[in-house]
Tab-separated table of C-alpha atoms and ligand atoms in Angstrom:
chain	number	residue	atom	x	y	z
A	9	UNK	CA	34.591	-61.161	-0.217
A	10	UNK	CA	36.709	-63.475	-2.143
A	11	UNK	CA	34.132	-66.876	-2.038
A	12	UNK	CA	37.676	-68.815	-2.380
A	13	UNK	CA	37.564	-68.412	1.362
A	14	UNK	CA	34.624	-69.533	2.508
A	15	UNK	CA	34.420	-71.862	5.193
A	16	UNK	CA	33.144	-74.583	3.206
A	17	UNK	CA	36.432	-74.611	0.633
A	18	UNK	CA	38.936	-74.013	3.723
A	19	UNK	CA	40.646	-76.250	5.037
A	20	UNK	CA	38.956	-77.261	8.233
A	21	UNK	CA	37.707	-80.772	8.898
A	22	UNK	CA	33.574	-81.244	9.435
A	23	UNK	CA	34.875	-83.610	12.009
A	24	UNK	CA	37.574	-81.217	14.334
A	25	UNK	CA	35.066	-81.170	17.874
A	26	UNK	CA	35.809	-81.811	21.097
A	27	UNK	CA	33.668	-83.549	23.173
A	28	UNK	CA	30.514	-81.265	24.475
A	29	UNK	CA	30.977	-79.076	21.970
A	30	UNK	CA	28.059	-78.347	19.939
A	31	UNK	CA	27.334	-76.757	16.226
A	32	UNK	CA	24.397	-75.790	14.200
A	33	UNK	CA	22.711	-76.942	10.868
A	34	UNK	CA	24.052	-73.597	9.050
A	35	UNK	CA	24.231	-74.698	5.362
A	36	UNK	CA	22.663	-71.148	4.102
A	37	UNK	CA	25.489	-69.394	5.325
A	38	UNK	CA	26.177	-66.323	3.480
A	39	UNK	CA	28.893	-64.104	3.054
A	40	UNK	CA	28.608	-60.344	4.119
A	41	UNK	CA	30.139	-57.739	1.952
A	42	UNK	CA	33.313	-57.325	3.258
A	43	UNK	CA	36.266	-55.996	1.121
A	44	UNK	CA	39.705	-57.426	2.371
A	45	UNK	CA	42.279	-54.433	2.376
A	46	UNK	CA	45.338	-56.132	2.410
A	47	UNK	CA	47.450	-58.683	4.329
A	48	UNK	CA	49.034	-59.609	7.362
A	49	UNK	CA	52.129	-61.290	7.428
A	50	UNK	CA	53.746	-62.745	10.385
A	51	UNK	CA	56.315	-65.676	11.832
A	52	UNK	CA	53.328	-67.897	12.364
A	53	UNK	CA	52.374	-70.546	9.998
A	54	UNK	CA	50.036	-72.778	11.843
A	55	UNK	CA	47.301	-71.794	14.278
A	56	UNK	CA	49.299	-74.113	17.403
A	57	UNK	CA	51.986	-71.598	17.055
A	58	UNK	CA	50.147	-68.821	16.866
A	59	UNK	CA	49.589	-66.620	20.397
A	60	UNK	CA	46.606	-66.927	21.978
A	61	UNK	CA	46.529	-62.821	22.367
A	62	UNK	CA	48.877	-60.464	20.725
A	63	UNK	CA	51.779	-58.808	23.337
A	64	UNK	CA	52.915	-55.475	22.511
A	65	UNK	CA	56.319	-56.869	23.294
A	66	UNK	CA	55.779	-59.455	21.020
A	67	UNK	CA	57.654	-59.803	17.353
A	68	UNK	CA	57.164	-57.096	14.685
A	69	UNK	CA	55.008	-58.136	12.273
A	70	UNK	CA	53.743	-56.437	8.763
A	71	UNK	CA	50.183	-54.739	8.111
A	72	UNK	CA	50.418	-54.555	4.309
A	73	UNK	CA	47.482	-52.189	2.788
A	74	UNK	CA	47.177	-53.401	-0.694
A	75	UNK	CA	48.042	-49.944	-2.744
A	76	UNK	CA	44.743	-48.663	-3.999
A	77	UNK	CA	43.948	-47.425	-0.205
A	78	UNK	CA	47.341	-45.731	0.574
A	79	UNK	CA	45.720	-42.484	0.808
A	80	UNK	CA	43.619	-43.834	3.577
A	81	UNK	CA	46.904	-43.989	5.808
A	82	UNK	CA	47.251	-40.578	5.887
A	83	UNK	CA	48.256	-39.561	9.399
A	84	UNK	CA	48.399	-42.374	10.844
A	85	UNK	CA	51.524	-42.072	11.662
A	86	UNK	CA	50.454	-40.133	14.532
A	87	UNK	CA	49.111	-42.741	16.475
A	88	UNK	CA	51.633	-45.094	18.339
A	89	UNK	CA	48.718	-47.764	18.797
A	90	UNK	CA	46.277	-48.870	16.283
A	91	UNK	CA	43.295	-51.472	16.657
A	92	UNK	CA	43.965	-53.741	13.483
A	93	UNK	CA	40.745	-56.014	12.695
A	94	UNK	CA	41.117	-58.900	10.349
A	95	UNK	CA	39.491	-62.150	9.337
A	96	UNK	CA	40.351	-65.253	10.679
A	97	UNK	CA	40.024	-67.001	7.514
A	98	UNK	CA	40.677	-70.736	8.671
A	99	UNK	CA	38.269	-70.506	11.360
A	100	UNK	CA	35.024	-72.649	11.177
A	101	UNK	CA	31.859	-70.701	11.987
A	102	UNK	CA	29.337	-72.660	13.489
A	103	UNK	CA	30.201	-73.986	16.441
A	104	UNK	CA	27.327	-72.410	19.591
A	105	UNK	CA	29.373	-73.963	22.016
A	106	UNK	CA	33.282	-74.718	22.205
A	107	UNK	CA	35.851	-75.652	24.472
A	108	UNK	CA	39.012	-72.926	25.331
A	109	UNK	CA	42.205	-74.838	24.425
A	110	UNK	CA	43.031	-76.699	27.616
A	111	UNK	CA	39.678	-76.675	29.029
A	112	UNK	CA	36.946	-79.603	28.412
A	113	UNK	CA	34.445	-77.254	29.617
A	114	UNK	CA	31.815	-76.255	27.161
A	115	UNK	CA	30.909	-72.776	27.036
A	116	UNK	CA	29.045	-70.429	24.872
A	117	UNK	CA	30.882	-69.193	21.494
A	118	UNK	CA	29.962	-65.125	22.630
A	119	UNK	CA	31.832	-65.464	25.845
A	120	UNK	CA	34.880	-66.350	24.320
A	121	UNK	CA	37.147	-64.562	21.846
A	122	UNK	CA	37.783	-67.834	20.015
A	123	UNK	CA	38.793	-67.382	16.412
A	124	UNK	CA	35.561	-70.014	16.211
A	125	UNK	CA	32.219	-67.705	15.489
A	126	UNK	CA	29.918	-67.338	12.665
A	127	UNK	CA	31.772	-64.009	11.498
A	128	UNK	CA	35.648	-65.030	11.904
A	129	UNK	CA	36.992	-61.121	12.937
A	130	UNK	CA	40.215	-61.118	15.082
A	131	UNK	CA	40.556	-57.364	16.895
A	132	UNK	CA	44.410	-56.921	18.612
A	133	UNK	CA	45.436	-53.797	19.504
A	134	UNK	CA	48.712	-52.879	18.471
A	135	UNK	CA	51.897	-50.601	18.631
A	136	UNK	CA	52.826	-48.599	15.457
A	137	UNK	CA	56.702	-49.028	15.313
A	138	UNK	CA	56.825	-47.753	11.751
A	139	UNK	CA	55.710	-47.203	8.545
A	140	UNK	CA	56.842	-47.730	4.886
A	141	UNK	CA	54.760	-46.527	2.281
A	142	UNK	CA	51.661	-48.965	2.595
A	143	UNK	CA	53.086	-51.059	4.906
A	144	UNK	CA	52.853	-50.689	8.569
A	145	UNK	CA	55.393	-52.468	10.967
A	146	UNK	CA	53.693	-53.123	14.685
A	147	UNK	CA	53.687	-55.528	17.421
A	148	UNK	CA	50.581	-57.430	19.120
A	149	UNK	CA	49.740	-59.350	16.377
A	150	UNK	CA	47.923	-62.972	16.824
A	151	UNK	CA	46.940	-64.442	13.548
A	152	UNK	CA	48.399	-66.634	10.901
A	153	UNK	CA	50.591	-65.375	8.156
A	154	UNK	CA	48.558	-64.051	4.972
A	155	UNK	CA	45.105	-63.211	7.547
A	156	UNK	CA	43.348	-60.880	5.429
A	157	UNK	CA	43.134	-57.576	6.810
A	158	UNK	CA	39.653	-55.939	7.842
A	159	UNK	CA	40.091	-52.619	8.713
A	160	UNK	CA	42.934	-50.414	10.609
A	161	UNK	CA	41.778	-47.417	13.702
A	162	UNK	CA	43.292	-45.563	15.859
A	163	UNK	CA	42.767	-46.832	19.860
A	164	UNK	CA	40.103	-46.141	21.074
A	165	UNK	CA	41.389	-44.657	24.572
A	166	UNK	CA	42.823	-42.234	22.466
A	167	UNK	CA	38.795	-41.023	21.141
A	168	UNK	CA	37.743	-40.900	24.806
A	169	UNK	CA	39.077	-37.913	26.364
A	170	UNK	CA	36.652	-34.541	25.963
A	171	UNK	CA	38.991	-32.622	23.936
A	172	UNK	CA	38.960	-35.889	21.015
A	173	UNK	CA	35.247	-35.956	20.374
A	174	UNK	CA	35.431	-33.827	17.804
A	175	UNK	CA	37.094	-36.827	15.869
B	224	SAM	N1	43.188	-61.055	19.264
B	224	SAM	C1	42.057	-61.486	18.494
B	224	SAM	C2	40.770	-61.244	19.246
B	224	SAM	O1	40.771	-61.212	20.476
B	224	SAM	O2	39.746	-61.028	18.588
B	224	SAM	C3	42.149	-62.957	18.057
B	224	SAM	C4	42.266	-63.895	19.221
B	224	SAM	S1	42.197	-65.604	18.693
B	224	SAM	C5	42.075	-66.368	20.279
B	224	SAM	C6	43.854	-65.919	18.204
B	224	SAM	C7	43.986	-67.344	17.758
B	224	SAM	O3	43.297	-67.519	16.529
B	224	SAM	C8	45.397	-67.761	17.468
B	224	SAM	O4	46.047	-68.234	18.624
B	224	SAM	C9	45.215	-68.881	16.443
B	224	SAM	O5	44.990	-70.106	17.097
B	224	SAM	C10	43.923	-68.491	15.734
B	224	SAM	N2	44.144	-67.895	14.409
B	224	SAM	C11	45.055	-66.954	14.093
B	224	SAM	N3	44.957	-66.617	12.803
B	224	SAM	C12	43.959	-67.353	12.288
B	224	SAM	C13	43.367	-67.429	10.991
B	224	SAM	N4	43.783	-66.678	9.972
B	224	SAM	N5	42.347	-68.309	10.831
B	224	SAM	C14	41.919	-69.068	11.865
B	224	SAM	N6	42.434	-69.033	13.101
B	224	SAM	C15	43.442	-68.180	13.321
């Protein structure tokens, strides 16, 4: 993981709580081994504008592999929605409990699917509406513009039937 994005050096201020919220003493945080496989780009440039959850009618936005795992996109053209997981880089980590935006109620950081958890990972499923070379276009997108990107899958539903097990 590039340590130029850990939560420490982003930009998020110590001080950005709302009242009842509640974090932990988490200064031994360590970073997993994740490798970032390229970057999202969309029309969003702050978190406010940003939709809470991706529509699949929402605006097209750009899944760029970075080039050394182009043959990993083989076929996946075949699959008109993809599960795109990516890492809400802006995000502080260690809040246990947090408030919904426009609620003042307190609740428990796994019961959410704020962008606010001790590993940052955004999941939005998505529709495929193209692809060029190592870029995929699709819609249901959430996150800012230049998220690193986690991983790419097909969706799930499509694994669940008997005749896909084999997969
Ligand atoms: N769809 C994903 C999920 O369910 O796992 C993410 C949902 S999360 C509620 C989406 C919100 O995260 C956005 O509305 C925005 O406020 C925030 N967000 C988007 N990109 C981010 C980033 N790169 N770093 C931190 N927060 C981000």
């Amino acid at each position: 993981m590039d340590p130029r994005l850990r939560r420490k050096e982003c930009a998020v201020a110590d001080d950005d709580m709302r009242p009842g919220e509640r974090a932990i003493d988490w200064s031994e945080v360590k970073d997993a081994s994740l490798e970032f496989i390229g970057e999202i780009r969309t029309p969003w440039m702050s978190r406010a504008e940003c939709p809470r959850q991706g529509m699949l009618d929402g605006p097209i936005c750009e899944v760029r592999v970075f080039e050394r795992w182009r043959d990993a996109l083989q076929d996946i053209d075949q699959f008109p929605r993809l599960e795109i997981l990516y890492w809400l880089h802006q995000a502080r980590r260690d809040l246990v409990l947090q408030c919904a935006r426009h609620d003042t109620t307190p609740r428990g950081t796994f019961s959410l699917r704020s962008p606010v958890r001790p590993n940052p990972i955004g999941l939005s499923c998505v529709s495929l509406e193209r692809r060029e070379g190592t870029t995929l276009f699709v819609r249901g997108l959430d996150c800012l513009n230049g998220t690193p990107l986690l991983d790419i899958k097909p969706e799930r539903a499509l694994f669940e039937t008997p005749a896909a097990r084999i997969r």
